Coordinates of C-alpha atoms in Angstrom, one line a residue:
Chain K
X1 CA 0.0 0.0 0.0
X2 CA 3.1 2.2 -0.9
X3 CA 1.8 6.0 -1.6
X4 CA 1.8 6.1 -5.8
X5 CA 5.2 7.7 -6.9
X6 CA 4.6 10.8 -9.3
X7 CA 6.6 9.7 -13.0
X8 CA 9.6 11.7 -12.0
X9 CA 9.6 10.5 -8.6
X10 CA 13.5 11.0 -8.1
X11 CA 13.6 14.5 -9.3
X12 CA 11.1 17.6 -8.4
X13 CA 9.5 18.8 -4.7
X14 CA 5.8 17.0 -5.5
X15 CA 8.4 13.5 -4.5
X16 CA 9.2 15.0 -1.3
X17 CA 5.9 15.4 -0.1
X18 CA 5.1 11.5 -0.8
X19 CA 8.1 10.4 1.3
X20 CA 8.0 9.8 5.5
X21 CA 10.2 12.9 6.5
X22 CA 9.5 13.0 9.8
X23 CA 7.2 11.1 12.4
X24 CA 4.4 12.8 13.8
X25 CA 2.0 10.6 16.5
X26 CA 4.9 8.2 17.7
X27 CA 4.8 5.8 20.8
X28 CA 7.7 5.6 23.1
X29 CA 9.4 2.2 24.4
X30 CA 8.8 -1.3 24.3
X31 CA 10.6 -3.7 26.4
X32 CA 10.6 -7.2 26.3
X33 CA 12.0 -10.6 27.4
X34 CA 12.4 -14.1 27.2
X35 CA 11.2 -16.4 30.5
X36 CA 10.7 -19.6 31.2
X37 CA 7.6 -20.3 29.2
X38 CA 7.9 -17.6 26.6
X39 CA 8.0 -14.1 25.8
X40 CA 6.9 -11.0 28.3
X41 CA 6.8 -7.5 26.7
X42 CA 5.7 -4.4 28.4
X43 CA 4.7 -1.0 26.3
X44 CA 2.7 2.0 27.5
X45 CA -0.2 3.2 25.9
X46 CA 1.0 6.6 24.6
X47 CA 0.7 7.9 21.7
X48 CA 2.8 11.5 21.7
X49 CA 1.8 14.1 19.3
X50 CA 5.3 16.0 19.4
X51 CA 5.6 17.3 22.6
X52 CA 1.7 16.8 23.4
X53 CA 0.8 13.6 25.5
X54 CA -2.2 13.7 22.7
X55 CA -3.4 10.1 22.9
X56 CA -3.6 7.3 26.2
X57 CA -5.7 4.5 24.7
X58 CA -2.9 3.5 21.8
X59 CA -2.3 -0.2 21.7
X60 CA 1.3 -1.1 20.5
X61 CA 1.3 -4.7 20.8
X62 CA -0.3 -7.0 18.6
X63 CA -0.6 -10.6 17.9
X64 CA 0.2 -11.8 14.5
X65 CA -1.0 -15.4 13.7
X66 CA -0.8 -18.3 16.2
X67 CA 2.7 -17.8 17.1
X68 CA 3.8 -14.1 17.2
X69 CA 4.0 -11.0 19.0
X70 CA 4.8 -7.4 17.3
X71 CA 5.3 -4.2 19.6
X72 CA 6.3 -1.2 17.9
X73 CA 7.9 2.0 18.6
X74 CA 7.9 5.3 16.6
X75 CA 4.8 6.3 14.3
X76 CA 1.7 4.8 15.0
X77 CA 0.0 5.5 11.6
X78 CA 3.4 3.5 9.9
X79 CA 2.5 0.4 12.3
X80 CA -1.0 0.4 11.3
X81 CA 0.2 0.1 7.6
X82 CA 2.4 -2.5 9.0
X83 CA -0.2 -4.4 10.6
X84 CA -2.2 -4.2 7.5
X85 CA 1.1 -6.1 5.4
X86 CA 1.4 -8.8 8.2
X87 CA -2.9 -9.2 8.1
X88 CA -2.1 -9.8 4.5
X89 CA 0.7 -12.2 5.0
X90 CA -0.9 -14.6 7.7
X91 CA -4.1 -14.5 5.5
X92 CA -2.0 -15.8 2.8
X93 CA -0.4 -18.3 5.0
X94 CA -3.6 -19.7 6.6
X95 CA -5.1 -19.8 3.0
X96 CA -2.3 -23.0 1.9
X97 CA -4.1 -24.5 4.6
X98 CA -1.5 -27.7 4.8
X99 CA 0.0 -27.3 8.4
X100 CA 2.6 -25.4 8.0
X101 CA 2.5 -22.2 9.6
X102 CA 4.9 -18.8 9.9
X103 CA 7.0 -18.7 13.1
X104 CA 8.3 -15.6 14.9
X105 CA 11.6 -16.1 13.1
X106 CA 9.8 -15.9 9.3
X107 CA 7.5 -12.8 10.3
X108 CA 10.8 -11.3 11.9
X109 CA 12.5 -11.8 8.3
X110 CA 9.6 -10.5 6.8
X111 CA 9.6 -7.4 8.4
X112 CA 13.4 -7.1 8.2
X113 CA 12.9 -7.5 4.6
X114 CA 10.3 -4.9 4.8
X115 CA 11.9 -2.3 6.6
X116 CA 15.4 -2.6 4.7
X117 CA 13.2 -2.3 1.3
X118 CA 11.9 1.1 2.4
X119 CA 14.7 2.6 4.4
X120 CA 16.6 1.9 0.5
X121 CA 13.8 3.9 -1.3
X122 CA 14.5 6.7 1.3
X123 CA 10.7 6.2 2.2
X124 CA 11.2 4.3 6.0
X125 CA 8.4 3.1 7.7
X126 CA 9.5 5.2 10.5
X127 CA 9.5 2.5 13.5
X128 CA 11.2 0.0 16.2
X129 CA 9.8 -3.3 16.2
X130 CA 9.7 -5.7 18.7
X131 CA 8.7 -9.4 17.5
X132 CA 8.5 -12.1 19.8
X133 CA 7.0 -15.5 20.1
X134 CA 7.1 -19.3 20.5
X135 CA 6.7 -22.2 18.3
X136 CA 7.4 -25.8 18.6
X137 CA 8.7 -25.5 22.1
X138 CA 11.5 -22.7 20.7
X139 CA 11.3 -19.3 22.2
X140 CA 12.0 -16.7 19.9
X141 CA 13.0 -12.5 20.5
X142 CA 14.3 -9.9 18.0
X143 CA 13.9 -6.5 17.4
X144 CA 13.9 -4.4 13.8
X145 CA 14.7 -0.6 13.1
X146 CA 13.4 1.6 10.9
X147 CA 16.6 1.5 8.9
X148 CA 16.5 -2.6 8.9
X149 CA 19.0 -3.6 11.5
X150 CA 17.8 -6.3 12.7
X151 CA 19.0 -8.8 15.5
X152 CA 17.7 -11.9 18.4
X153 CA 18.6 -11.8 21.9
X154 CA 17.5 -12.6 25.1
X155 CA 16.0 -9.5 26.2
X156 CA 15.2 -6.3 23.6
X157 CA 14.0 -2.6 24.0
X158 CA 13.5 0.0 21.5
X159 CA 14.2 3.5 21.7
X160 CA 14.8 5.0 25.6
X161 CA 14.6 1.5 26.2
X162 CA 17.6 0.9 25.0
X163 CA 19.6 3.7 27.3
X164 CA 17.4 2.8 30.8
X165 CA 16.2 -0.5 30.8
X166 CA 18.6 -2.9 29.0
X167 CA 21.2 -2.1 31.8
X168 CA 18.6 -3.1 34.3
X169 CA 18.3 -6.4 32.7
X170 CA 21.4 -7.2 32.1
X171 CA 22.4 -7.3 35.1
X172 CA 19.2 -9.0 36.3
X173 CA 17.8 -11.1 33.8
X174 CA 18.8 -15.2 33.5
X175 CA 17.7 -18.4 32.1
X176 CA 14.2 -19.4 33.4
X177 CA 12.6 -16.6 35.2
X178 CA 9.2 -17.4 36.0
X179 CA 6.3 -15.4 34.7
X180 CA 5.8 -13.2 38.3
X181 CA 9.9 -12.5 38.1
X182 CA 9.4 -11.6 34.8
X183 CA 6.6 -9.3 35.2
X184 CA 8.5 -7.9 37.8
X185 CA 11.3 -7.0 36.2
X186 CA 9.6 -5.6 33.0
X187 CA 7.7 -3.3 35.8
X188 CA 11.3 -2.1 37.3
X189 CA 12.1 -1.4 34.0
X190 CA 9.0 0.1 33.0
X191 CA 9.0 2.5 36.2
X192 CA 12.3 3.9 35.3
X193 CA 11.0 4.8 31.9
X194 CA 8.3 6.5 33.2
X195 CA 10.4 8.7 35.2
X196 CA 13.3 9.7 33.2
X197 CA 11.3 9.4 29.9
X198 CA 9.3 13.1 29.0
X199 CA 7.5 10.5 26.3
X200 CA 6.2 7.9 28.8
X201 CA 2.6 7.7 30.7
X202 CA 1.2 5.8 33.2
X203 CA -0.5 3.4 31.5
X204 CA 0.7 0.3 30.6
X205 CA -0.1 -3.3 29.2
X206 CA 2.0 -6.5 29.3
X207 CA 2.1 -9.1 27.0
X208 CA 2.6 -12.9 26.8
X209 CA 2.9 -15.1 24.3
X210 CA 3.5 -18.9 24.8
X211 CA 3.2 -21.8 23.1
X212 CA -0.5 -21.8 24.3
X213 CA -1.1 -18.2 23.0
X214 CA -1.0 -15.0 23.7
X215 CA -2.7 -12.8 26.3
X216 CA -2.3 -9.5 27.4
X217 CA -2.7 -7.9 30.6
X218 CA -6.0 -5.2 30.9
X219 CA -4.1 -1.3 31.2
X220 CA -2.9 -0.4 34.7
X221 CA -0.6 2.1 36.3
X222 CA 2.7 1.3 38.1
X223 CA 3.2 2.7 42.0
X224 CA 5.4 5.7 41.4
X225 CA 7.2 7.9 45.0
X226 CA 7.8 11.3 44.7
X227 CA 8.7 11.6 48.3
X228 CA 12.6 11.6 47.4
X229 CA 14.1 14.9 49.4
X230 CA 15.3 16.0 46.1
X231 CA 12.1 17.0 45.1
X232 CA 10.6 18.4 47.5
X233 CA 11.4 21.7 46.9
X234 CA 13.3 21.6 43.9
X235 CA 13.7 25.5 43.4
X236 CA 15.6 26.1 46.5
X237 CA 18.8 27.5 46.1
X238 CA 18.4 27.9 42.4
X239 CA 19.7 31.4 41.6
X240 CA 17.9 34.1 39.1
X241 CA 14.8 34.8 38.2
X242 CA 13.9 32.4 35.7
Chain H
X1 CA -1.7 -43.4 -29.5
X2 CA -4.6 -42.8 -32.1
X3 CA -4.9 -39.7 -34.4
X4 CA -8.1 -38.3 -33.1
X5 CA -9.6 -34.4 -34.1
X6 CA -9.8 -33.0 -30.8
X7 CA -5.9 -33.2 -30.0
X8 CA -4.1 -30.7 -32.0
X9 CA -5.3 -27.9 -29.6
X10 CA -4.3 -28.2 -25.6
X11 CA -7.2 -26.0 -25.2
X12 CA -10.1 -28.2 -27.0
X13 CA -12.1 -30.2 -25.6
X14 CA -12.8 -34.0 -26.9
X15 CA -16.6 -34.6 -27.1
X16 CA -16.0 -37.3 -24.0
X17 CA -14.3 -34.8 -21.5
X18 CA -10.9 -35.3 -22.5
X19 CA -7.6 -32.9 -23.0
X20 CA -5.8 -35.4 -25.4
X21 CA -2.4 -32.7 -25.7
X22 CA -1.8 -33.1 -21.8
X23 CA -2.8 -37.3 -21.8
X24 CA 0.3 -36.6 -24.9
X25 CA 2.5 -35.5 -22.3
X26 CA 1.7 -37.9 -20.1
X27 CA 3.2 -40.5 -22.8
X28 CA 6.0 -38.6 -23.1
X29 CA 6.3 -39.6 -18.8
X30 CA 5.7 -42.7 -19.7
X31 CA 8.9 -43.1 -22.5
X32 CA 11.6 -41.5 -20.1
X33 CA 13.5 -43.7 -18.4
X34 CA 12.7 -44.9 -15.2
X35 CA 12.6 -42.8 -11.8
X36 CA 12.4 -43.6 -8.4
X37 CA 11.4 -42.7 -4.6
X38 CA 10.4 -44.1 -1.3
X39 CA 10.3 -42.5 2.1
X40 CA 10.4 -43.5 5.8
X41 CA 9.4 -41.2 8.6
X42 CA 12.9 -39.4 8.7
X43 CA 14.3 -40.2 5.0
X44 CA 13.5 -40.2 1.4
X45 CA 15.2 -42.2 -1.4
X46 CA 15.8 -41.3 -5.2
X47 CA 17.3 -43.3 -7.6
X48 CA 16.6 -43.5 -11.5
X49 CA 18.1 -45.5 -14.5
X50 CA 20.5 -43.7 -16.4
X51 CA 21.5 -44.8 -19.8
X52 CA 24.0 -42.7 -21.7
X53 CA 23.0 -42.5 -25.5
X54 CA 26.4 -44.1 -26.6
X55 CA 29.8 -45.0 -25.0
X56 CA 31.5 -41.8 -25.4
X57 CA 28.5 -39.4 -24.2
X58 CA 27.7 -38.4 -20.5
X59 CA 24.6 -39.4 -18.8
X60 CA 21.8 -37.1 -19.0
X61 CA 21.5 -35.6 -15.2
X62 CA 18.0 -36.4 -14.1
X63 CA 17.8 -35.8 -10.2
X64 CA 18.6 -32.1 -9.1
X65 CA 19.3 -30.7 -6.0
X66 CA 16.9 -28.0 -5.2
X67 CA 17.6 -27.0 -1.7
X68 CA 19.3 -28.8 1.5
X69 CA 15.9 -30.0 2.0
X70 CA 14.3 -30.8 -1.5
X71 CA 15.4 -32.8 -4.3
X72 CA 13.8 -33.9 -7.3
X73 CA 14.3 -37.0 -9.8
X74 CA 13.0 -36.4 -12.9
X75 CA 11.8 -38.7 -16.1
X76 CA 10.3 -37.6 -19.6
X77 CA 11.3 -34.5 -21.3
X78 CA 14.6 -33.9 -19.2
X79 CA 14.8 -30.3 -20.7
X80 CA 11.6 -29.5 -19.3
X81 CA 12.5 -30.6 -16.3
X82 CA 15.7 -28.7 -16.1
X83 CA 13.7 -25.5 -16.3
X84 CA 11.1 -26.6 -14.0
X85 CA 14.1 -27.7 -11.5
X86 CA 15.2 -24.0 -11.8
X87 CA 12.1 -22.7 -11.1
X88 CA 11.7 -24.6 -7.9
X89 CA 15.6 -23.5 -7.2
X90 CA 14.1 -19.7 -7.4
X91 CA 11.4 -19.9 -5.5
X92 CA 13.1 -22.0 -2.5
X93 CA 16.1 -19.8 -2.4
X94 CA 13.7 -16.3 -2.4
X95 CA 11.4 -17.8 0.8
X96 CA 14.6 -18.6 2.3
X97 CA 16.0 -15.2 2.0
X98 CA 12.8 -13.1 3.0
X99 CA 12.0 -16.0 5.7
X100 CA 15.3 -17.1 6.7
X101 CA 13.4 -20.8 6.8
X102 CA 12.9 -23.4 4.4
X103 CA 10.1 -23.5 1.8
X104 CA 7.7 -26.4 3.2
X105 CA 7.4 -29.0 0.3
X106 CA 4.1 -29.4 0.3
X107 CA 3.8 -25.5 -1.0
X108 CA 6.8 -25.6 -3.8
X109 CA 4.9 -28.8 -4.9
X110 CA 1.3 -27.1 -5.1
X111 CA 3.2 -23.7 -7.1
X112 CA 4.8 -26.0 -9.9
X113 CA 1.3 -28.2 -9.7
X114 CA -0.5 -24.5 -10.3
X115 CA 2.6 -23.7 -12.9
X116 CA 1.8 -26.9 -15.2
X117 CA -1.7 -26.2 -15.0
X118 CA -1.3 -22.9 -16.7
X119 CA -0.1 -24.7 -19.5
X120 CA -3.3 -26.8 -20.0
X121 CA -5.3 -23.5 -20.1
X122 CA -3.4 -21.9 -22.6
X123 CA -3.6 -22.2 -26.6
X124 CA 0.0 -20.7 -26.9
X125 CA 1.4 -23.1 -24.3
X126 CA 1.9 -26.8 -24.1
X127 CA 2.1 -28.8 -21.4
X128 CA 5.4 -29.8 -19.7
X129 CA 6.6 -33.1 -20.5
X130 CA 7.9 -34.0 -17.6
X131 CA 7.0 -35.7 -14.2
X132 CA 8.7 -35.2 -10.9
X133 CA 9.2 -36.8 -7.7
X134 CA 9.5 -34.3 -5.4
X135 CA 11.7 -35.4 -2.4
X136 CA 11.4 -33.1 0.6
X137 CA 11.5 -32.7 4.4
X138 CA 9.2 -29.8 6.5
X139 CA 8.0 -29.6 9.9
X140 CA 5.2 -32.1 9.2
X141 CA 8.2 -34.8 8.4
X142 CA 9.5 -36.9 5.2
X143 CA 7.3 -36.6 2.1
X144 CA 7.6 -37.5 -1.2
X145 CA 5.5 -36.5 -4.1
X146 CA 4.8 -36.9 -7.9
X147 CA 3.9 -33.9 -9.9
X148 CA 2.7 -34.8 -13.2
X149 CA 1.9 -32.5 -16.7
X150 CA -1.5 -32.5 -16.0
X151 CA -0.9 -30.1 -13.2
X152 CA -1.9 -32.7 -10.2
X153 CA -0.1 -33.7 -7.8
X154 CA 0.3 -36.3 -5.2
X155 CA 1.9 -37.9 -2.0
X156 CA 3.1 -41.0 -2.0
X157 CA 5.0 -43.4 0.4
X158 CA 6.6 -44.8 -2.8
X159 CA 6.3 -44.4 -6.4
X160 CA 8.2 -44.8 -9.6
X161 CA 7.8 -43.6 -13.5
X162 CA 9.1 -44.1 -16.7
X163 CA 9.5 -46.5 -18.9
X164 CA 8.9 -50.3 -17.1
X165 CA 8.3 -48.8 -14.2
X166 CA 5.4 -51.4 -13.6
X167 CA 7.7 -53.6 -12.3
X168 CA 9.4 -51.5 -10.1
X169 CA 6.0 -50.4 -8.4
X170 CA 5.0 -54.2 -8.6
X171 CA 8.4 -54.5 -5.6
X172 CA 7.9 -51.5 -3.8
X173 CA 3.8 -52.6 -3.8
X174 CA 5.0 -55.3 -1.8
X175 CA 7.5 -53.9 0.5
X176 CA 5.9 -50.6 1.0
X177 CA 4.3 -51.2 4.1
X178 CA 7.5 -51.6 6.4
X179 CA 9.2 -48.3 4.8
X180 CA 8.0 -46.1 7.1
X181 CA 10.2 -47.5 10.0
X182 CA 13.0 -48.2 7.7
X183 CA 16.7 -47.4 8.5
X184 CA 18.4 -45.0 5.9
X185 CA 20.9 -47.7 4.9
X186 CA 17.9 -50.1 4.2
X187 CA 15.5 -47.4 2.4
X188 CA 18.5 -46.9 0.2
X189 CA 19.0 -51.0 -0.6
X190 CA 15.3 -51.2 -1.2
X191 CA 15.9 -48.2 -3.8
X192 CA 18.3 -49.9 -5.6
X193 CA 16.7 -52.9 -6.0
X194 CA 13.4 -51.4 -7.5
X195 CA 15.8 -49.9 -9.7
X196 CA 16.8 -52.9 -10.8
X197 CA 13.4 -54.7 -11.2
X198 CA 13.3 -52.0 -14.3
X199 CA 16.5 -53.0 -15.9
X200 CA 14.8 -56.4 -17.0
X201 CA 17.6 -59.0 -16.1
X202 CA 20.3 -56.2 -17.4
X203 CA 23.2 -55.8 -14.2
X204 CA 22.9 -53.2 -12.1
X205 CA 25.8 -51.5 -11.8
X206 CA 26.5 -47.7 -10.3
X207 CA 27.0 -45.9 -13.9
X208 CA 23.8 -47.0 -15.2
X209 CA 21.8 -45.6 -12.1
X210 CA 22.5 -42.7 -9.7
X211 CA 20.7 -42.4 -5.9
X212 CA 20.2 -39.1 -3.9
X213 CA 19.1 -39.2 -0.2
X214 CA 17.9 -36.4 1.9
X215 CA 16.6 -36.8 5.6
X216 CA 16.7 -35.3 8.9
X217 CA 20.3 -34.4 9.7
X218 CA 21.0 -35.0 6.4
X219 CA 20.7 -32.5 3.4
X220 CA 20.0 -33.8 -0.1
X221 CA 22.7 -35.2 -1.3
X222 CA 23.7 -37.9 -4.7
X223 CA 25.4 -40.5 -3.8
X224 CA 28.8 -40.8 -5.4
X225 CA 29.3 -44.0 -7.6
X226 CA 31.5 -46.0 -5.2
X227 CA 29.4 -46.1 -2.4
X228 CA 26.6 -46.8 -4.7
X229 CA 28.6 -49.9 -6.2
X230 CA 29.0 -50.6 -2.4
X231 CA 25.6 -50.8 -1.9
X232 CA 24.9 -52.9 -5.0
X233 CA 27.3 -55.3 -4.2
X234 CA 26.6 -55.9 -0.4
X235 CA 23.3 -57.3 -1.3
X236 CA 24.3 -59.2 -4.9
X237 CA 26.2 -61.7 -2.7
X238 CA 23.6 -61.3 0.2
X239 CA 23.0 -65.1 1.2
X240 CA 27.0 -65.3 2.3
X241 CA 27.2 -62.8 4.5
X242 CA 25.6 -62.0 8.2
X243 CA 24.6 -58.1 7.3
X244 CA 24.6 -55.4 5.3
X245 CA 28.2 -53.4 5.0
X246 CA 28.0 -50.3 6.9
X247 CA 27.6 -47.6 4.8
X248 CA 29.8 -43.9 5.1
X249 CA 27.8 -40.7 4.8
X250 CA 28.6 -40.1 1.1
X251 CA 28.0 -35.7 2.1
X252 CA 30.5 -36.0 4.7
X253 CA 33.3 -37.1 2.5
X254 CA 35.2 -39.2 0.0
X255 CA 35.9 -42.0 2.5
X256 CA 35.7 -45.6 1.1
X257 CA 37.0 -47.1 4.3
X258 CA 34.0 -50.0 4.4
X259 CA 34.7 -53.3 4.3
X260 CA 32.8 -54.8 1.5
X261 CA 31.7 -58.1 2.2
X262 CA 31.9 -57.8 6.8
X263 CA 29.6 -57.4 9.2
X264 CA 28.8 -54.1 11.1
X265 CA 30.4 -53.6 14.9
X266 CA 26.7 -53.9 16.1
X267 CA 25.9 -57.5 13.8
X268 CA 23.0 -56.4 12.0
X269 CA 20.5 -59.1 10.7
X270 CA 20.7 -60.8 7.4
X271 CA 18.9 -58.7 5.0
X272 CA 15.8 -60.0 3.3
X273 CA 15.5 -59.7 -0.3

């Protein structure tokens, strides 16, 4: 569902206007691991409008097929269109109807494939992806950018993810958590976020996917103390008038 | 074959239902020599006759190696099935660069099923003259399937075509039933000999035949012609012997370090014929 390129799509301003330049609703982090059973990511509900905390109701995890889990960073609208590629795919995929189904590691390829194609066309679909899922008893994590670097480890996050929680969980994560470690640990992570990042809001969902399915959690709000001395009366001492 | 009105057109009709052209290309199946395949749960077999036109020419190659996971032996027009073969080449090695996965057999066999079919619907096309066994593992196991100009398609737990491939199917109609728990080593013996029920008292020998193998742990590979003379001789002199010689992994290497006419370290059983 590309935009149609004008005949002299390389040359001319009417091109530039058909090309992502810059994002414009985005969503801020996902975070997400591998436990015992499966996969567990956490992502707020925000959808940022700039600087505006415009929209709290955004979803930005989504099951594709039997076996996979996508969470995206980045602009919404670009991982509707997304969503609409994979609906496509797995419609496609049920349609052979002979048993053989995509795994997380195919859809991860897919989008990979997907991303790279665009980024090259200087026309990105202007996202962080997080896919995750299990199939025949293999646990599967990986993360895309918008520029199609793409890779599988134990624990991914995108954006401020990346800076705040990965150091959490590497020093905290290991083989085998069970599902209330692992919740708990996506929560510490997920607190510091909302902190330190301007983009984050209290409202958050977590997701799990298994080789039973997926589920995820109804939106609630993480305990958050403000009591910390520092901030009690954060203007003292400051000096000027501004 | 009888001169009949309704068969200079793929694309006519004969008053009683029938596409003569593609039932055409069906003969032309039916003159190629003979090809080969049988399956257990983890492997599947190829073999097929290969008869060189004259002393000093090559072999025509009819089994092809389409990915590590799917191979396919060939028999009819062999240049149609060179192209077909690189079709199936294309599309395994495109899923497995956007998927990173192997294509599942049972979907390459439905798009060249689909492919053929086009050319039964088309008055500027003619059908392929070519059938394949299609030799290929997935997640759902070890299949093995014949694709024919017609544009169908089916599984089988054992099949052969050609010419006098009767007889071969005549053996594996027998034996068929005890493939499915076969070892590799004995899947490949029972290959070779349904080979040989098509030769028609003519020796079997490796340069008249060539075998390919593809199974779990194992990608497809063709035998190389010693280890397939191995084979053939282990069970030609099979009543003076306790068991079948072991057998080297013909992808792993050139070894030839097997002891023709011994037993295995384990003592396997005499082999039944």
């Amino acid at each position: 569902m590309a935009s149609k390129q004008p005949e002299n799509s390389l040359l001319g301003p009417e091109a530039d206007s058909q090309r992502t330049l810059y994002p414009y609703v985005t969503g801020t982090s996902v975070v997400a691991l591998k436990y015992k059973d499966g996969i567990l990511m956490a992502a707020d509900m925000g959808g940022s409008y700039g600087s505006t905390l415009r929209y709290k109701s955004v979803e930005r995890m989504k099951p594709i097929g039997k076996h996979s889990l996508l969470g995206a960073s980045g602009e919404i609208s670009d991982f509707q269109e997304i969503l609409h590629y994979l609906d496509e795919l797995i419609l496609y995929d049920n349609m052979w109807d002979d048993g053989n189904s995509l795994g997380p590691k195919e859809v991860h390829n897919y989008l990979t494939r997907v991303m790279y194609n665009r980024r090259n066309k200087f026309n990105p679909l202007w996202n962080s992806l997080v896919l995750g899922g299990v199939k025949n008893g293999q646990k599967y994590l990986g993360t895309v950018s918008m520029i199609g670097v793409n890779f599988e480890d134990n624990h991914v996050a995108t954006g401020f993810g990346n800076h705040l929680a990965r150091p959490i969980l590497r020093q905290e994560w290991h083989e085998n958590l069970s599902f209330e470690d692992g919740v708990r640990l996506l929560e510490k992570c997920m607190r510091v976020l909302l902190y330190r990042d301007r983009s984050a809001i209290n409202k958050l969902q977590i997701a799990k996917i298994t080789e039973e399915g997926m589920t995820i959690s109804q939106p609630y709000s993480l305990k958050t103390y403000w009591e910390f001395s520092a901030f009690a009366n954060p203007a003292q001492g400051a000096v000027g008038s501004w | 074959m009888f001169r009949n009105q309704y068969d200079t057109d793929v694309t006519t009709w004969s008053p009683a239902g029938r596409l003569f052209q593609v039932e055409y290309a069906m003969e032309a199946v039916k003159q190629g020599s003979a090809a080969i395949g049988l399956r257990s749960k983890t492997h599947i077999v190829l073999g097929c006759v290969n008869k060189a036109n004259s002393e000093l020419s090559s072999h025509q190659k009819k089994i092809f190696k389409v990915d590590d996971h799917i191979g396919v032996a060939i028999a009819g027009l062999t240049a149609d099935g060179r192209v077909l073969s690189r079709y199936m080449r294309n599309e395994c090695i495109n899923y497995s660069f956007t998927y990173e996965s192997p294509l599942p057999v049972g979907r390459l066999v439905v798009q060249l099923a689909d492919k053929a079919q086009v050319c039964t619907q088309r008055s500027w096309k003619r059908p392929y003259g070519v059938g394949l066994l299609v030799a290929g593992l997935d997640e759902s196991g070890a299949h093995l399937y014949y694709n024919c100009p017609s544009g169908n398609y089916f599984e089988y737990q054992a099949f052969a075509i050609g010419s006098r491939s009767q007889a071969a199917k005549t053996y594996l109609e027998r034996r068929f039933e005890n493939f499915a728990d076969s070892s590799r080593d004995d899947l490949v013996k029972d290959a070779l000999m349904a080979i040989r029920e098509t030769l028609q008292g003519e020796t079997l020998k490796s340069s008249i035949c060539t075998v390919a193998v593809v199974g779990v742990g194992e990608s497809f590979h063709i035998l190389d012609q010693e280890t397939v003379q191995q084979m053939i001789n282990a069970f030609d002199i099979v009543g003076e012997q306790e068991g079948p010689a072991a057998e080297p992994d013909a992808a792993a290497g050139q070894e030839a370090a097997v002891d023709q006419g011994g037993s295995t370290g384990e003592g396997a059983a005499p082999m039944d014929i």
